[in-house]
Coordinates of C-alpha atoms and ligand atoms in Angstrom, one line a residue:
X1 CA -11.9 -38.0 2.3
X2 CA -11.3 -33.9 2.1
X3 CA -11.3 -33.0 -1.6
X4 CA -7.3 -32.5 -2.7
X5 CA -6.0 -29.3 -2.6
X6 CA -3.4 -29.0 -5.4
X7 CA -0.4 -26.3 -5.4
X8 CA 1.4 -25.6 -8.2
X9 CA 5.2 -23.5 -7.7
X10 CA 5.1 -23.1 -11.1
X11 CA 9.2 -21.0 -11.1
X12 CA 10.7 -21.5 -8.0
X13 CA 14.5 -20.3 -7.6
X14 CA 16.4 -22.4 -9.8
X15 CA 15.5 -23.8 -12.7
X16 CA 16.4 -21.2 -15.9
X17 CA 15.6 -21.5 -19.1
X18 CA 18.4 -23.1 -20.4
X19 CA 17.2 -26.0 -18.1
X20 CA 13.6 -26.2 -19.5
X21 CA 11.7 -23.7 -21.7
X22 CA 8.8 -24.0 -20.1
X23 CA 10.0 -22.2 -16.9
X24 CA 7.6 -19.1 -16.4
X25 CA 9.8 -16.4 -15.0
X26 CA 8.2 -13.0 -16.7
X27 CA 5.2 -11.5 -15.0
X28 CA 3.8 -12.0 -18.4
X29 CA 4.6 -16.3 -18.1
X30 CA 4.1 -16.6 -14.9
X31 CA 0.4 -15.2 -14.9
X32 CA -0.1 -16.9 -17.9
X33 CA 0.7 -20.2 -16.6
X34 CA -1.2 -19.6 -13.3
X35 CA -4.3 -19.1 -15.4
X36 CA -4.2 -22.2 -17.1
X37 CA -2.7 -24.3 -14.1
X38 CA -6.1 -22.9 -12.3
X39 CA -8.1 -24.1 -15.3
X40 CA -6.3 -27.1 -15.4
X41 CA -7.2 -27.9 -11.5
X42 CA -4.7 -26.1 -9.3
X43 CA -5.8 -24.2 -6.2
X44 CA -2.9 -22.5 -4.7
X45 CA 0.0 -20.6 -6.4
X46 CA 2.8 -20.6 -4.6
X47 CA 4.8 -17.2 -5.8
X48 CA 8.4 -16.4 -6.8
X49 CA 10.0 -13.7 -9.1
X50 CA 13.0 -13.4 -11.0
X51 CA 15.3 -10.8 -12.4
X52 CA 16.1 -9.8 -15.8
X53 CA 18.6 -12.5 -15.9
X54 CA 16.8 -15.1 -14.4
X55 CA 18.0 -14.8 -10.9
X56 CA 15.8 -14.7 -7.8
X57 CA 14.4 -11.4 -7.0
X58 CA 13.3 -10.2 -3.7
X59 CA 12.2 -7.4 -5.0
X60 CA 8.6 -6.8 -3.7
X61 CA 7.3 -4.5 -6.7
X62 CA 8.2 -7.4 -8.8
X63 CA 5.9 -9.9 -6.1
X64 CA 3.1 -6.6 -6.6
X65 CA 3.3 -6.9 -10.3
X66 CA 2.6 -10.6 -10.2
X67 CA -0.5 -10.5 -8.0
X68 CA -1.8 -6.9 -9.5
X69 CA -2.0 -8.6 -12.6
X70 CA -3.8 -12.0 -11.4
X71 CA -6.3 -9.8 -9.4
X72 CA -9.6 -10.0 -10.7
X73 CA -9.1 -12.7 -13.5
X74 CA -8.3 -15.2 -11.2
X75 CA -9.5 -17.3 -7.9
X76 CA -6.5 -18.6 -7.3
X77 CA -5.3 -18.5 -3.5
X78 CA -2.1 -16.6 -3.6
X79 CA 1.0 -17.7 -1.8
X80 CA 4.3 -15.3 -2.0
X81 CA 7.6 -17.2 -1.3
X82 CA 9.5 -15.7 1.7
X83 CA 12.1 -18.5 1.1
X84 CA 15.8 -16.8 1.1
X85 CA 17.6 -17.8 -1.9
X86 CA 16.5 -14.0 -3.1
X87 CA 18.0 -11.6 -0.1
X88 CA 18.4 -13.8 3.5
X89 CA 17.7 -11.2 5.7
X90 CA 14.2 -10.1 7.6
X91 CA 13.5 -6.7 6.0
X92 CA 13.9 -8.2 2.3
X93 CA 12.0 -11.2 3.1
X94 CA 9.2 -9.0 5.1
X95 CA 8.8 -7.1 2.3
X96 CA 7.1 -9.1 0.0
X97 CA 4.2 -9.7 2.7
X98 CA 3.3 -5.9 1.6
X99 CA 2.0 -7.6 -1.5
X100 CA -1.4 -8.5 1.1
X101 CA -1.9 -12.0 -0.1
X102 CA -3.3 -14.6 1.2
X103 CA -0.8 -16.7 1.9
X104 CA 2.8 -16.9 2.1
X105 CA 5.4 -19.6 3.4
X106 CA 7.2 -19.7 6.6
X107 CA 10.1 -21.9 6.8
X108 CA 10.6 -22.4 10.9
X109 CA 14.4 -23.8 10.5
X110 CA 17.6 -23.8 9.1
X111 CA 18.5 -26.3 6.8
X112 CA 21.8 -27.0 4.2
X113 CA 20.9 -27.4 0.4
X114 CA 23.0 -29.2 -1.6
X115 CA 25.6 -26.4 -2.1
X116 CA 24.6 -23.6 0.7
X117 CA 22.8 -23.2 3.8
X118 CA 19.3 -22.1 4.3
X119 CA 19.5 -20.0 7.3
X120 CA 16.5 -19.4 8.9
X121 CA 17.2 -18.2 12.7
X122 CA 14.5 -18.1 15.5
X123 CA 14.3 -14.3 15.1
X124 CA 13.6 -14.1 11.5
X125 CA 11.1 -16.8 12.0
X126 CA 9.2 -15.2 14.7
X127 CA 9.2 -11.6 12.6
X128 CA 7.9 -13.3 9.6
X129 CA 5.5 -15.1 11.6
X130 CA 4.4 -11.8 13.6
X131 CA 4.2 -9.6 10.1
X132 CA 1.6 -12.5 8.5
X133 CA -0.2 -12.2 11.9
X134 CA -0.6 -8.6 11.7
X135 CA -1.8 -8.8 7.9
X136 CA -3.9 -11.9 8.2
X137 CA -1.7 -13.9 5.9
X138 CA -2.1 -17.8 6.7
X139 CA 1.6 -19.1 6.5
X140 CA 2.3 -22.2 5.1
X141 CA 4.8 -23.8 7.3
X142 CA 7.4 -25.1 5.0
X143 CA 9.6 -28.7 7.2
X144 CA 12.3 -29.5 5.4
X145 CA 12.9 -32.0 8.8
X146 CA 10.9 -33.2 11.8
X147 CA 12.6 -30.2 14.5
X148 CA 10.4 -27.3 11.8
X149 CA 7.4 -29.3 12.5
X150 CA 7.7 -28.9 16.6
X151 CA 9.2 -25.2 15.9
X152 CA 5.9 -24.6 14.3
X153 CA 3.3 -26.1 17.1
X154 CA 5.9 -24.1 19.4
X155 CA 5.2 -20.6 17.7
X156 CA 1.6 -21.3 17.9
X157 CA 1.6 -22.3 21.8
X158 CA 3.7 -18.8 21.9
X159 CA 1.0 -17.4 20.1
X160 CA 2.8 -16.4 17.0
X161 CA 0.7 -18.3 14.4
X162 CA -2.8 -19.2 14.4
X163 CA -4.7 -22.4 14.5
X164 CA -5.5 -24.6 12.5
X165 CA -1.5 -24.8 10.6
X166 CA -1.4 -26.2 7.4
X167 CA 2.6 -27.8 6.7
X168 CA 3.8 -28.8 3.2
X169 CA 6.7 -31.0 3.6
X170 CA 9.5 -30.5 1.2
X171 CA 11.3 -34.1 0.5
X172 CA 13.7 -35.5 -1.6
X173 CA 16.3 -32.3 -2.0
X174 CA 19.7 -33.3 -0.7
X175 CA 20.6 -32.1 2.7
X176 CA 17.4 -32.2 4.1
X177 CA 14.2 -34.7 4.6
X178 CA 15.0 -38.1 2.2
X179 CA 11.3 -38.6 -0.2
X180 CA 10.1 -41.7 1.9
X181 CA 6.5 -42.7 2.8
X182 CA 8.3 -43.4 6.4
X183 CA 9.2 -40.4 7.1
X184 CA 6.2 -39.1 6.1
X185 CA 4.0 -41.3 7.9
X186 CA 5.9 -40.6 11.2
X187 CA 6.0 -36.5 10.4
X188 CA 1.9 -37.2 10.1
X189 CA 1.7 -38.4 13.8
X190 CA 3.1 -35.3 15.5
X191 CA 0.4 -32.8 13.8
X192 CA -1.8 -30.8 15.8
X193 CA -5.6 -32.6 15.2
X194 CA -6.7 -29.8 13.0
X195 CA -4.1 -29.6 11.2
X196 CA -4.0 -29.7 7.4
X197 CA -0.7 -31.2 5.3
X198 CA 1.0 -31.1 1.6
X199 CA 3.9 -33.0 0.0
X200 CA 6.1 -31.3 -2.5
X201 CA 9.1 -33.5 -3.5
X202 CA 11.6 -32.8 -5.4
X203 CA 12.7 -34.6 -8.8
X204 CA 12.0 -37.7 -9.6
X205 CA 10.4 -38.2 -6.2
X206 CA 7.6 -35.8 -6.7
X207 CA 4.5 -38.4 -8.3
X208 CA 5.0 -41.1 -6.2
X209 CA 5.0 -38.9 -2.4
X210 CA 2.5 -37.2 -4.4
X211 CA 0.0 -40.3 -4.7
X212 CA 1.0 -41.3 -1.3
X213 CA -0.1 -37.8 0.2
X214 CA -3.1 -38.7 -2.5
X215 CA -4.2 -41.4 -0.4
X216 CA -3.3 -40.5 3.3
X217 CA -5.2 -37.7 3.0
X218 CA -2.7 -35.0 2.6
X219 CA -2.4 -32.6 -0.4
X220 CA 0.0 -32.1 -3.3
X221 CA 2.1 -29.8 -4.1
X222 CA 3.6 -29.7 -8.0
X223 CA 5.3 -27.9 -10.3
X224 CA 8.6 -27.0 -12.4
X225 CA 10.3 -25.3 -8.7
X226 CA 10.7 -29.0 -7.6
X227 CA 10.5 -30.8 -10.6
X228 CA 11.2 -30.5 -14.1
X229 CA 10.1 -33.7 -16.1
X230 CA 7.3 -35.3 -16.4
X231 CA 9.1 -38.5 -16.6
X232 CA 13.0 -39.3 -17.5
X233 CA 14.5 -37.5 -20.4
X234 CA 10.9 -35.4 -21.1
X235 CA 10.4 -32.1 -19.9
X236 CA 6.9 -31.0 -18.2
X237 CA 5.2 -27.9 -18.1
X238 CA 3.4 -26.9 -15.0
X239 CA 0.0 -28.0 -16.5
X240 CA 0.9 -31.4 -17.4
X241 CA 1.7 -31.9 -13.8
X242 CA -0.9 -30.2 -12.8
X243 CA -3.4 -32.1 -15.1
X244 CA -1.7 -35.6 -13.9
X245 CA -2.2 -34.9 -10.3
X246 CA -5.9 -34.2 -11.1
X247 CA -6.3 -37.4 -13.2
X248 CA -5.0 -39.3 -10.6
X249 CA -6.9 -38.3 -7.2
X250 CA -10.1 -38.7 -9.4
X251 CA -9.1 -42.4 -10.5
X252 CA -8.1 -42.7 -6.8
X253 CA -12.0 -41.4 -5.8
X254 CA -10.8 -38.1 -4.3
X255 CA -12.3 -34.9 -5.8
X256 CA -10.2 -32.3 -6.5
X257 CA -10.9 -28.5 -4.4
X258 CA -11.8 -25.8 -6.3
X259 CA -10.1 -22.7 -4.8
X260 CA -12.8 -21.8 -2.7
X261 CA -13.5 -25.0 -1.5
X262 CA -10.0 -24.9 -1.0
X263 CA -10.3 -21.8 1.0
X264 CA -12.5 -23.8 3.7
X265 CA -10.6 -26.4 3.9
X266 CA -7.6 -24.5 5.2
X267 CA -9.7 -21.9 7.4
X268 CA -8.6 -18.7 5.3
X269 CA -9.8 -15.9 6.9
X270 CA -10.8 -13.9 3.5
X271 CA -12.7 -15.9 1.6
X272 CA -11.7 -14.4 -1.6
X273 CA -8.3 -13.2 -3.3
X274 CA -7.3 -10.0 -1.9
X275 CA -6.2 -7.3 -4.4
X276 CA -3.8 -4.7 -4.3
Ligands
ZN301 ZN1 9.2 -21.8 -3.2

């Protein structure tokens, strides 16, 4: 089987530190905790920033900070958020593509969290989409439900995104997709051949999709943005989860993907972290 390719979303949008120290959300945390995730066995960082207080930031010198200071002490594939829970509209959103990563997420749907909708309409979509075209930034399609999935093989019959896609499948949060090996086994039939999948469930539901997308071939996706404990009543950081995932696809007889090896697995057009 394809060595695992493990993500780690190490701040996400909500959790603060009142909720668990171990939150990164300073340029200074987050790098640091990116460093030792990739040590740890991480290949992918999936990006967000915060504010001063905490809050989710869209602002894009914040993203540039974050990535200026992982360039060149890192292999790490970058990934910026383009979620909306920091600014909904295009321009804010489009903005943090400037930061020339990698990567970057592409929601292709709207979808309600548990207390507000995530509104994602077809014209935001296809400008998001057409702005990582135009800077060679592989999205990761983000399906919160089965209608992102075909809105995704849609933009890339229209041309929009490239071949091969590579979908991580957020389950588990209220609202949206329930954290079932069903769903996840019927979401796996409708993927384009050459297509490449992750998990990332939320809360308690994150180890066990993880070890199913362990052994269907998929990849993982960890970390404190979805998930806070490493088990009930004891808080994780993002390297024990890390480390757990890694402990577990190798007891499982799946080697774990460097970030290069990574690279080649998901067809990234620069083989090596952009910087600046
Ligand atoms: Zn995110």
């Amino acid at each position: 089987m394809e060595k695992l390719i493990i993500t780690v979303a190490p701040t996400g949008s909500k959790p603060r530190k009142e909720n668990t120290p171990h939150v990164p959300v300073t340029t200074e945390e987050i790098v640091a905790d990116a460093l030792r995730c990739e040590r740890a066995g991480a290949a992918v960082l999936h990006i967000h920033v915060r504010d001063e207080a905490q809050r989710p930031s869209d602002d894009p010198r914040r993203f540039r900070e974050v990535v200026e200071a992982l360039c060149g002490r890192t292999q790490l594939i970058l990934q910026v958020s383009t979620g909306g829970r920091a600014g909904a509209d295009l321009e804010s959103r489009r903005r943090r593509l400037a930061t020339d990563v990698e990567m970057a997420s592409l929601t292709t749907g709207s979808v309600n969290f548990p207390n507000s909708a995530y509104i994602n309409p077809p014209d935001l979509i296809a400008g998001l989409a057409e702005e990582m075209k135009r800077r060679a930034i592989k999205p990761e399609i983000e399906v919160f439900d089965l209608a992102m999935l075909h809105n995704a093989i849609d933009l890339m019959n229209a041309g929009l995104v490239d071949a091969p896609l590579h979908f991580n499948f957020v389950m588990g949060l209220k609202g949206a997709m329930p954290a079932r090996v069903e769903h996840l086994a019927h979401l796996r039939l409708f993927l384009p051949p050459d297509a490449t999948w992750s998990v990332s469930a939320v809360g308690a539901a994150q180890l066990p999709m993880a070890v199913h997308a362990i052994l269907m071939g998929g990849h993982v996706r960890v970390g404190l943005e979805d998930n806070i404990y490493y088990r009930k009543g004891e808080l994780a950081t993002n390297v024990m989860l890390v480390e757990r995932i890694v402990e577990i696809s190798r007891m499982l007889g799946r080697a774990v993907a460097s970030p290069d090896e990574a690279r080649q697995i998901l067809r990234l057009k620069h083989l090596k972290t952009k910087c600046g």
